[in-house]
Amino acid sequence: MPHTREEKIEAIGKVIDTLDILRVQCPWDRKQTYESLRPNTIEEVYELCDALLKHDEPNVRKELGDVLLHILFYAKIGEENGTFDICDVAEALNSKLIFRHPHVFGDINVKDSHDVEQNWEQIKLKEKGGNRTVLAGVPTALPALIKAARIQEKAANVGFDWECREQVWDKVREEIDEFSEEIAKADSQTMESEWGDVMFSLVNAARLYGIDPENALEKTNAKFIRRFNYIEAKANESGRNLKDMSLDEMDILWNEAKTSE
């Protein structure tokens, strides 16, 4: 049964109260800083992403709690530093949401979500203290695959995009051809550069066809692990080592795993 607004606020308040106590009485919680918490935060976010991909609702709830704890923890440290607290965080977020949704809270008209995305980038450039350039809002610490997708999304939202999505395949083929040429030259540095161009063009294609490249690759990773584990399990059942099996034998087991899915 859904909780009331009052119950939700009360629940958040309990966590804040508990964290206040832990910050004073627990030696581990007491010594934490922005820097010490950061690696754990990254881990918690990845665990949440894993649960989301698996549609594992119980773990989504659990991992959301872990991420929420980190948000509240950083706000607590900010409060102790005298710079901000969770109220400032929430107020700033609310103001930003209202400012960036003039089609809801103002008089701007939009036709669809694409219009919203284009307006979003323009609004961010106008914000006080906002991004000074279109790509300034892309975090430098993002993993390369996610960063490529965000760069392309932001560029597209200000009109730097293909006229029709089918055109991207000419670019993909062009980059693959250039990579093939560098393979023939055996220049490792240039090969790496051209391979990056191939990857970037494929990420662009994924965006144009509504595919999240990070999610797609992670699902393929999971699929490979599942099928390879099947090969290894079958090898162990027969008392054999994978290194002693031929590629043909492993291919047969791979196809068995693929058929069974």
mmCIF file of C-alpha atoms in Angstrom:
data_model
loop_
_atom_site.group_PDB
_atom_site.id
_atom_site.type_symbol
_atom_site.label_atom_id
_atom_site.label_comp_id
_atom_site.label_asym_id
_atom_site.label_seq_id
_atom_site.Cartn_x
_atom_site.Cartn_y
_atom_site.Cartn_z
ATOM 1 C CA MET A 1 0.000 0.000 0.000
ATOM 2 C CA PRO A 2 1.443 3.423 -0.969
ATOM 3 C CA HIS A 3 2.651 5.575 1.883
ATOM 4 C CA THR A 4 1.341 9.069 2.529
ATOM 5 C CA ARG A 5 3.457 12.171 1.980
ATOM 6 C CA GLU A 6 3.719 12.565 5.754
ATOM 7 C CA GLU A 7 4.948 8.978 6.158
ATOM 8 C CA LYS A 8 7.592 9.498 3.480
ATOM 9 C CA ILE A 9 8.877 12.682 5.137
ATOM 10 C CA GLU A 10 8.890 10.969 8.525
ATOM 11 C CA ALA A 11 10.878 8.016 7.151
ATOM 12 C CA ILE A 12 13.542 10.305 5.682
ATOM 13 C CA GLY A 13 13.672 12.163 8.990
ATOM 14 C CA LYS A 14 14.360 8.924 10.859
ATOM 15 C CA VAL A 15 17.340 8.187 8.633
ATOM 16 C CA ILE A 16 18.693 11.710 9.188
ATOM 17 C CA ASP A 17 18.299 11.255 12.969
ATOM 18 C CA THR A 18 20.042 7.865 12.864
ATOM 19 C CA LEU A 19 22.899 9.276 10.790
ATOM 20 C CA ASP A 20 23.309 12.157 13.255
ATOM 21 C CA ILE A 21 23.740 9.616 16.064
ATOM 22 C CA LEU A 22 26.149 7.435 14.088
ATOM 23 C CA ARG A 23 28.256 10.431 13.133
ATOM 24 C CA VAL A 24 28.889 11.062 16.829
ATOM 25 C CA GLN A 25 28.926 7.590 18.369
ATOM 26 C CA CYS A 26 30.322 5.254 15.669
ATOM 27 C CA PRO A 27 34.125 5.418 15.158
ATOM 28 C CA TRP A 28 33.844 4.422 11.488
ATOM 29 C CA ASP A 29 31.068 6.876 10.618
ATOM 30 C CA ARG A 30 32.764 9.628 12.589
ATOM 31 C CA LYS A 31 35.991 9.505 10.583
ATOM 32 C CA GLN A 32 34.410 9.538 7.096
ATOM 33 C CA THR A 33 35.134 12.391 4.673
ATOM 34 C CA TYR A 34 34.115 13.290 1.118
ATOM 35 C CA GLU A 35 37.245 11.540 -0.134
ATOM 36 C CA SER A 36 36.873 8.383 1.933
ATOM 37 C CA LEU A 37 33.215 7.916 1.004
ATOM 38 C CA ARG A 38 33.671 8.532 -2.716
ATOM 39 C CA PRO A 39 34.897 5.005 -3.697
ATOM 40 C CA ASN A 40 32.013 3.435 -1.763
ATOM 41 C CA THR A 41 29.552 5.773 -3.460
ATOM 42 C CA ILE A 42 30.762 4.699 -6.890
ATOM 43 C CA GLU A 43 30.397 1.043 -5.865
ATOM 44 C CA GLU A 44 26.863 1.606 -4.528
ATOM 45 C CA VAL A 45 25.758 3.342 -7.723
ATOM 46 C CA TYR A 46 27.092 0.472 -9.840
ATOM 47 C CA GLU A 47 25.273 -2.031 -7.626
ATOM 48 C CA LEU A 48 22.073 -0.044 -8.090
ATOM 49 C CA CYS A 49 22.610 -0.019 -11.864
ATOM 50 C CA ASP A 50 23.094 -3.797 -11.825
ATOM 51 C CA ALA A 51 19.829 -4.300 -9.927
ATOM 52 C CA LEU A 52 18.015 -1.970 -12.329
ATOM 53 C CA LEU A 53 19.232 -3.894 -15.371
ATOM 54 C CA LYS A 54 18.057 -7.148 -13.802
ATOM 55 C CA HIS A 55 14.684 -5.623 -12.810
ATOM 56 C CA ASP A 56 15.441 -6.987 -9.346
ATOM 57 C CA GLU A 57 12.924 -4.907 -7.382
ATOM 58 C CA PRO A 58 13.979 -6.024 -3.870
ATOM 59 C CA ASN A 59 17.603 -5.159 -4.624
ATOM 60 C CA VAL A 60 16.625 -1.916 -6.351
ATOM 61 C CA ARG A 61 14.957 -0.870 -3.099
ATOM 62 C CA LYS A 62 18.000 -1.942 -1.079
ATOM 63 C CA GLU A 63 20.547 -0.233 -3.300
ATOM 64 C CA LEU A 64 18.470 2.955 -3.471
ATOM 65 C CA GLY A 65 18.687 3.017 0.304
ATOM 66 C CA ASP A 66 22.463 2.718 0.152
ATOM 67 C CA VAL A 67 22.705 5.563 -2.373
ATOM 68 C CA LEU A 68 20.334 7.691 -0.276
ATOM 69 C CA LEU A 69 22.551 7.124 2.754
ATOM 70 C CA HIS A 70 25.525 8.487 0.847
ATOM 71 C CA ILE A 71 23.581 11.566 -0.258
ATOM 72 C CA LEU A 72 22.557 12.263 3.329
ATOM 73 C CA PHE A 73 26.103 11.557 4.540
ATOM 74 C CA TYR A 74 27.656 14.096 2.163
ATOM 75 C CA ALA A 75 25.028 16.641 3.212
ATOM 76 C CA LYS A 76 25.866 15.942 6.864
ATOM 77 C CA ILE A 77 29.560 16.585 6.220
ATOM 78 C CA GLY A 78 28.643 19.790 4.405
ATOM 79 C CA GLU A 79 26.562 20.834 7.412
ATOM 80 C CA GLU A 80 29.494 20.196 9.734
ATOM 81 C CA ASN A 81 31.723 22.264 7.428
ATOM 82 C CA GLY A 82 29.190 25.082 7.597
ATOM 83 C CA THR A 83 28.738 25.151 3.816
ATOM 84 C CA PHE A 84 25.352 23.472 3.194
ATOM 85 C CA ASP A 85 22.945 20.897 4.578
ATOM 86 C CA ILE A 86 20.302 18.547 3.161
ATOM 87 C CA CYS A 87 17.751 21.364 3.161
ATOM 88 C CA ASP A 88 20.011 23.444 0.901
ATOM 89 C CA VAL A 89 20.484 20.430 -1.372
ATOM 90 C CA ALA A 90 16.733 19.840 -1.672
ATOM 91 C CA GLU A 91 15.900 23.532 -2.147
ATOM 92 C CA ALA A 92 18.516 23.921 -4.885
ATOM 93 C CA LEU A 93 17.241 20.786 -6.621
ATOM 94 C CA ASN A 94 13.630 21.958 -6.475
ATOM 95 C CA SER A 95 14.515 25.387 -7.856
ATOM 96 C CA LYS A 96 16.506 23.803 -10.675
ATOM 97 C CA LEU A 97 13.666 21.439 -11.601
ATOM 98 C CA ILE A 98 11.188 24.311 -11.800
ATOM 99 C CA PHE A 99 13.580 26.507 -13.798
ATOM 100 C CA ARG A 100 14.365 23.726 -16.268
ATOM 101 C CA HIS A 101 10.696 22.853 -16.862
ATOM 102 C CA PRO A 102 9.171 26.075 -18.197
ATOM 103 C CA HIS A 103 6.768 23.944 -20.259
ATOM 104 C CA VAL A 104 5.265 22.794 -16.942
ATOM 105 C CA PHE A 105 5.782 25.768 -14.611
ATOM 106 C CA GLY A 106 5.900 28.525 -17.252
ATOM 107 C CA ASP A 107 4.465 29.470 -20.624
ATOM 108 C CA ILE A 108 6.776 27.526 -22.978
ATOM 109 C CA ASN A 109 5.056 25.124 -25.376
ATOM 110 C CA VAL A 110 6.629 21.810 -26.418
ATOM 111 C CA LYS A 111 5.445 19.089 -28.774
ATOM 112 C CA ASP A 112 7.291 16.085 -27.386
ATOM 113 C CA SER A 113 10.200 14.862 -25.262
ATOM 114 C CA HIS A 114 12.676 15.820 -27.998
ATOM 115 C CA ASP A 115 11.653 19.464 -27.646
ATOM 116 C CA VAL A 116 12.098 19.148 -23.886
ATOM 117 C CA GLU A 117 15.663 17.828 -24.329
ATOM 118 C CA GLN A 118 16.592 20.657 -26.697
ATOM 119 C CA ASN A 119 15.154 23.283 -24.351
ATOM 120 C CA TRP A 120 16.989 21.642 -21.436
ATOM 121 C CA GLU A 121 20.424 22.298 -22.928
ATOM 122 C CA GLN A 122 19.588 25.893 -23.818
ATOM 123 C CA ILE A 123 18.255 26.522 -20.317
ATOM 124 C CA LYS A 124 21.374 25.069 -18.694
ATOM 125 C CA LEU A 125 23.501 27.522 -20.678
ATOM 126 C CA LYS A 126 21.415 30.425 -19.314
ATOM 127 C CA GLU A 127 21.461 29.291 -15.692
ATOM 128 C CA LYS A 128 23.338 31.366 -13.157
ATOM 129 C CA GLY A 129 26.401 29.312 -12.398
ATOM 130 C CA GLY A 130 25.386 26.830 -15.082
ATOM 131 C CA ASN A 131 27.373 25.351 -17.945
ATOM 132 C CA ARG A 132 29.208 27.930 -20.044
ATOM 133 C CA THR A 133 29.477 25.627 -23.036
ATOM 134 C CA VAL A 134 27.270 22.831 -24.321
ATOM 135 C CA LEU A 135 29.717 20.059 -23.402
ATOM 136 C CA ALA A 136 30.885 21.547 -20.094
ATOM 137 C CA GLY A 137 28.217 19.566 -18.244
ATOM 138 C CA VAL A 138 29.689 16.196 -19.222
ATOM 139 C CA PRO A 139 31.602 14.947 -16.152
ATOM 140 C CA THR A 140 35.234 14.210 -16.974
ATOM 141 C CA ALA A 141 35.237 11.193 -14.639
ATOM 142 C CA LEU A 142 32.510 9.318 -16.526
ATOM 143 C CA PRO A 143 33.466 5.957 -18.051
ATOM 144 C CA ALA A 144 34.361 6.485 -21.714
ATOM 145 C CA LEU A 145 31.347 4.653 -23.160
ATOM 146 C CA ILE A 146 28.836 6.616 -21.095
ATOM 147 C CA LYS A 147 30.746 9.840 -21.708
ATOM 148 C CA ALA A 148 30.595 9.325 -25.485
ATOM 149 C CA ALA A 149 26.822 8.881 -25.302
ATOM 150 C CA ARG A 150 26.371 12.023 -23.184
ATOM 151 C CA ILE A 151 28.605 14.097 -25.505
ATOM 152 C CA GLN A 152 26.560 13.046 -28.513
ATOM 153 C CA GLU A 153 23.228 13.647 -26.783
ATOM 154 C CA LYS A 154 24.227 17.176 -25.800
ATOM 155 C CA ALA A 155 25.542 18.003 -29.270
ATOM 156 C CA ALA A 156 22.369 16.640 -30.864
ATOM 157 C CA ASN A 157 20.172 18.700 -28.533
ATOM 158 C CA VAL A 158 21.568 21.902 -30.018
ATOM 159 C CA GLY A 159 21.125 20.690 -33.603
ATOM 160 C CA PHE A 160 24.492 19.027 -34.335
ATOM 161 C CA ASP A 161 23.069 15.764 -35.627
ATOM 162 C CA TRP A 162 22.330 13.729 -38.730
ATOM 163 C CA GLU A 163 19.361 14.803 -40.861
ATOM 164 C CA CYS A 164 18.152 11.197 -40.809
ATOM 165 C CA ARG A 165 19.499 8.399 -38.648
ATOM 166 C CA GLU A 166 20.301 6.088 -41.576
ATOM 167 C CA GLN A 167 23.166 8.416 -42.520
ATOM 168 C CA VAL A 168 25.126 7.288 -39.474
ATOM 169 C CA TRP A 169 25.906 3.943 -41.089
ATOM 170 C CA ASP A 170 28.007 5.637 -43.778
ATOM 171 C CA LYS A 171 30.069 7.122 -40.955
ATOM 172 C CA VAL A 172 30.364 3.741 -39.209
ATOM 173 C CA ARG A 173 31.573 2.093 -42.425
ATOM 174 C CA GLU A 174 34.001 4.964 -43.060
ATOM 175 C CA GLU A 175 35.539 4.582 -39.607
ATOM 176 C CA ILE A 176 35.808 0.790 -39.952
ATOM 177 C CA ASP A 177 37.568 1.211 -43.310
ATOM 178 C CA GLU A 178 40.032 3.704 -41.784
ATOM 179 C CA PHE A 179 40.700 1.317 -38.913
ATOM 180 C CA SER A 180 41.335 -1.522 -41.378
ATOM 181 C CA GLU A 181 43.857 0.643 -43.244
ATOM 182 C CA GLU A 182 45.769 1.320 -40.030
ATOM 183 C CA ILE A 183 45.816 -2.386 -39.159
ATOM 184 C CA ALA A 184 47.658 -2.980 -42.426
ATOM 185 C CA LYS A 185 50.239 -0.346 -41.401
ATOM 186 C CA ALA A 186 50.642 -1.956 -37.940
ATOM 187 C CA ASP A 187 50.911 1.444 -36.238
ATOM 188 C CA SER A 188 49.586 0.719 -32.734
ATOM 189 C CA GLN A 189 48.968 4.353 -31.762
ATOM 190 C CA THR A 190 47.042 5.188 -34.927
ATOM 191 C CA MET A 191 45.159 1.904 -34.681
ATOM 192 C CA GLU A 192 44.034 2.852 -31.173
ATOM 193 C CA SER A 193 42.881 6.261 -32.377
ATOM 194 C CA GLU A 194 40.912 4.797 -35.285
ATOM 195 C CA TRP A 195 39.405 2.130 -33.048
ATOM 196 C CA GLY A 196 38.182 4.928 -30.787
ATOM 197 C CA ASP A 197 36.536 6.539 -33.817
ATOM 198 C CA VAL A 198 34.810 3.243 -34.650
ATOM 199 C CA MET A 199 33.501 2.967 -31.097
ATOM 200 C CA PHE A 200 32.343 6.595 -31.066
ATOM 201 C CA SER A 201 30.434 6.147 -34.335
ATOM 202 C CA LEU A 202 28.754 2.979 -33.027
ATOM 203 C CA VAL A 203 27.709 4.771 -29.845
ATOM 204 C CA ASN A 204 26.212 7.467 -32.060
ATOM 205 C CA ALA A 205 24.300 4.821 -34.019
ATOM 206 C CA ALA A 206 22.995 3.348 -30.775
ATOM 207 C CA ARG A 207 21.733 6.778 -29.687
ATOM 208 C CA LEU A 208 19.929 7.341 -32.974
ATOM 209 C CA TYR A 209 18.144 3.997 -32.658
ATOM 210 C CA GLY A 210 17.173 4.485 -29.020
ATOM 211 C CA ILE A 211 19.690 2.020 -27.594
ATOM 212 C CA ASP A 212 21.665 2.741 -24.440
ATOM 213 C CA PRO A 213 25.167 1.496 -25.339
ATOM 214 C CA GLU A 214 26.211 0.934 -21.723
ATOM 215 C CA ASN A 215 23.134 -1.176 -20.971
ATOM 216 C CA ALA A 216 23.455 -3.054 -24.249
ATOM 217 C CA LEU A 217 27.111 -3.916 -23.662
ATOM 218 C CA GLU A 218 26.472 -4.925 -20.044
ATOM 219 C CA LYS A 219 23.711 -7.298 -21.161
ATOM 220 C CA THR A 220 26.078 -8.805 -23.704
ATOM 221 C CA ASN A 221 28.740 -9.161 -20.998
ATOM 222 C CA ALA A 222 26.242 -11.017 -18.823
ATOM 223 C CA LYS A 223 25.205 -13.205 -21.755
ATOM 224 C CA PHE A 224 28.821 -14.126 -22.530
ATOM 225 C CA ILE A 225 29.523 -14.943 -18.876
ATOM 226 C CA ARG A 226 26.409 -17.121 -18.696
ATOM 227 C CA ARG A 227 27.296 -19.085 -21.836
ATOM 228 C CA PHE A 228 30.987 -19.412 -20.981
ATOM 229 C CA ASN A 229 30.108 -20.640 -17.498
ATOM 230 C CA TYR A 230 27.951 -23.300 -19.177
ATOM 231 C CA ILE A 231 30.956 -24.475 -21.222
ATOM 232 C CA GLU A 232 33.131 -24.576 -18.125
ATOM 233 C CA ALA A 233 30.498 -26.444 -16.099
ATOM 234 C CA LYS A 234 30.060 -29.056 -18.831
ATOM 235 C CA ALA A 235 33.818 -29.481 -19.082
ATOM 236 C CA ASN A 236 34.062 -30.007 -15.330
ATOM 237 C CA GLU A 237 31.231 -32.555 -15.429
ATOM 238 C CA SER A 238 33.212 -34.604 -17.933
ATOM 239 C CA GLY A 239 36.382 -34.264 -15.890
ATOM 240 C CA ARG A 240 38.143 -32.157 -18.509
ATOM 241 C CA ASN A 241 40.069 -28.890 -18.418
ATOM 242 C CA LEU A 242 39.026 -26.091 -20.772
ATOM 243 C CA LYS A 243 42.596 -25.792 -22.024
ATOM 244 C CA ASP A 244 42.450 -29.412 -23.176
ATOM 245 C CA MET A 245 39.297 -28.895 -25.245
ATOM 246 C CA SER A 246 39.355 -27.971 -28.910
ATOM 247 C CA LEU A 247 37.651 -24.816 -30.159
ATOM 248 C CA ASP A 248 35.144 -26.985 -32.058
ATOM 249 C CA GLU A 249 34.202 -28.790 -28.846
ATOM 250 C CA MET A 250 33.734 -25.508 -27.021
ATOM 251 C CA ASP A 251 31.658 -24.137 -29.924
ATOM 252 C CA ILE A 252 29.287 -27.094 -29.616
ATOM 253 C CA LEU A 253 28.753 -26.368 -25.920
ATOM 254 C CA TRP A 254 28.416 -22.641 -26.647
ATOM 255 C CA ASN A 255 25.599 -23.378 -29.091
ATOM 256 C CA GLU A 256 23.971 -25.666 -26.520
ATOM 257 C CA ALA A 257 23.990 -22.814 -24.024
ATOM 258 C CA LYS A 258 22.620 -20.435 -26.646
ATOM 259 C CA THR A 259 19.823 -22.850 -27.580
ATOM 260 C CA SER A 260 18.841 -23.389 -23.947
ATOM 261 C CA GLU A 261 18.296 -19.664 -23.291
#
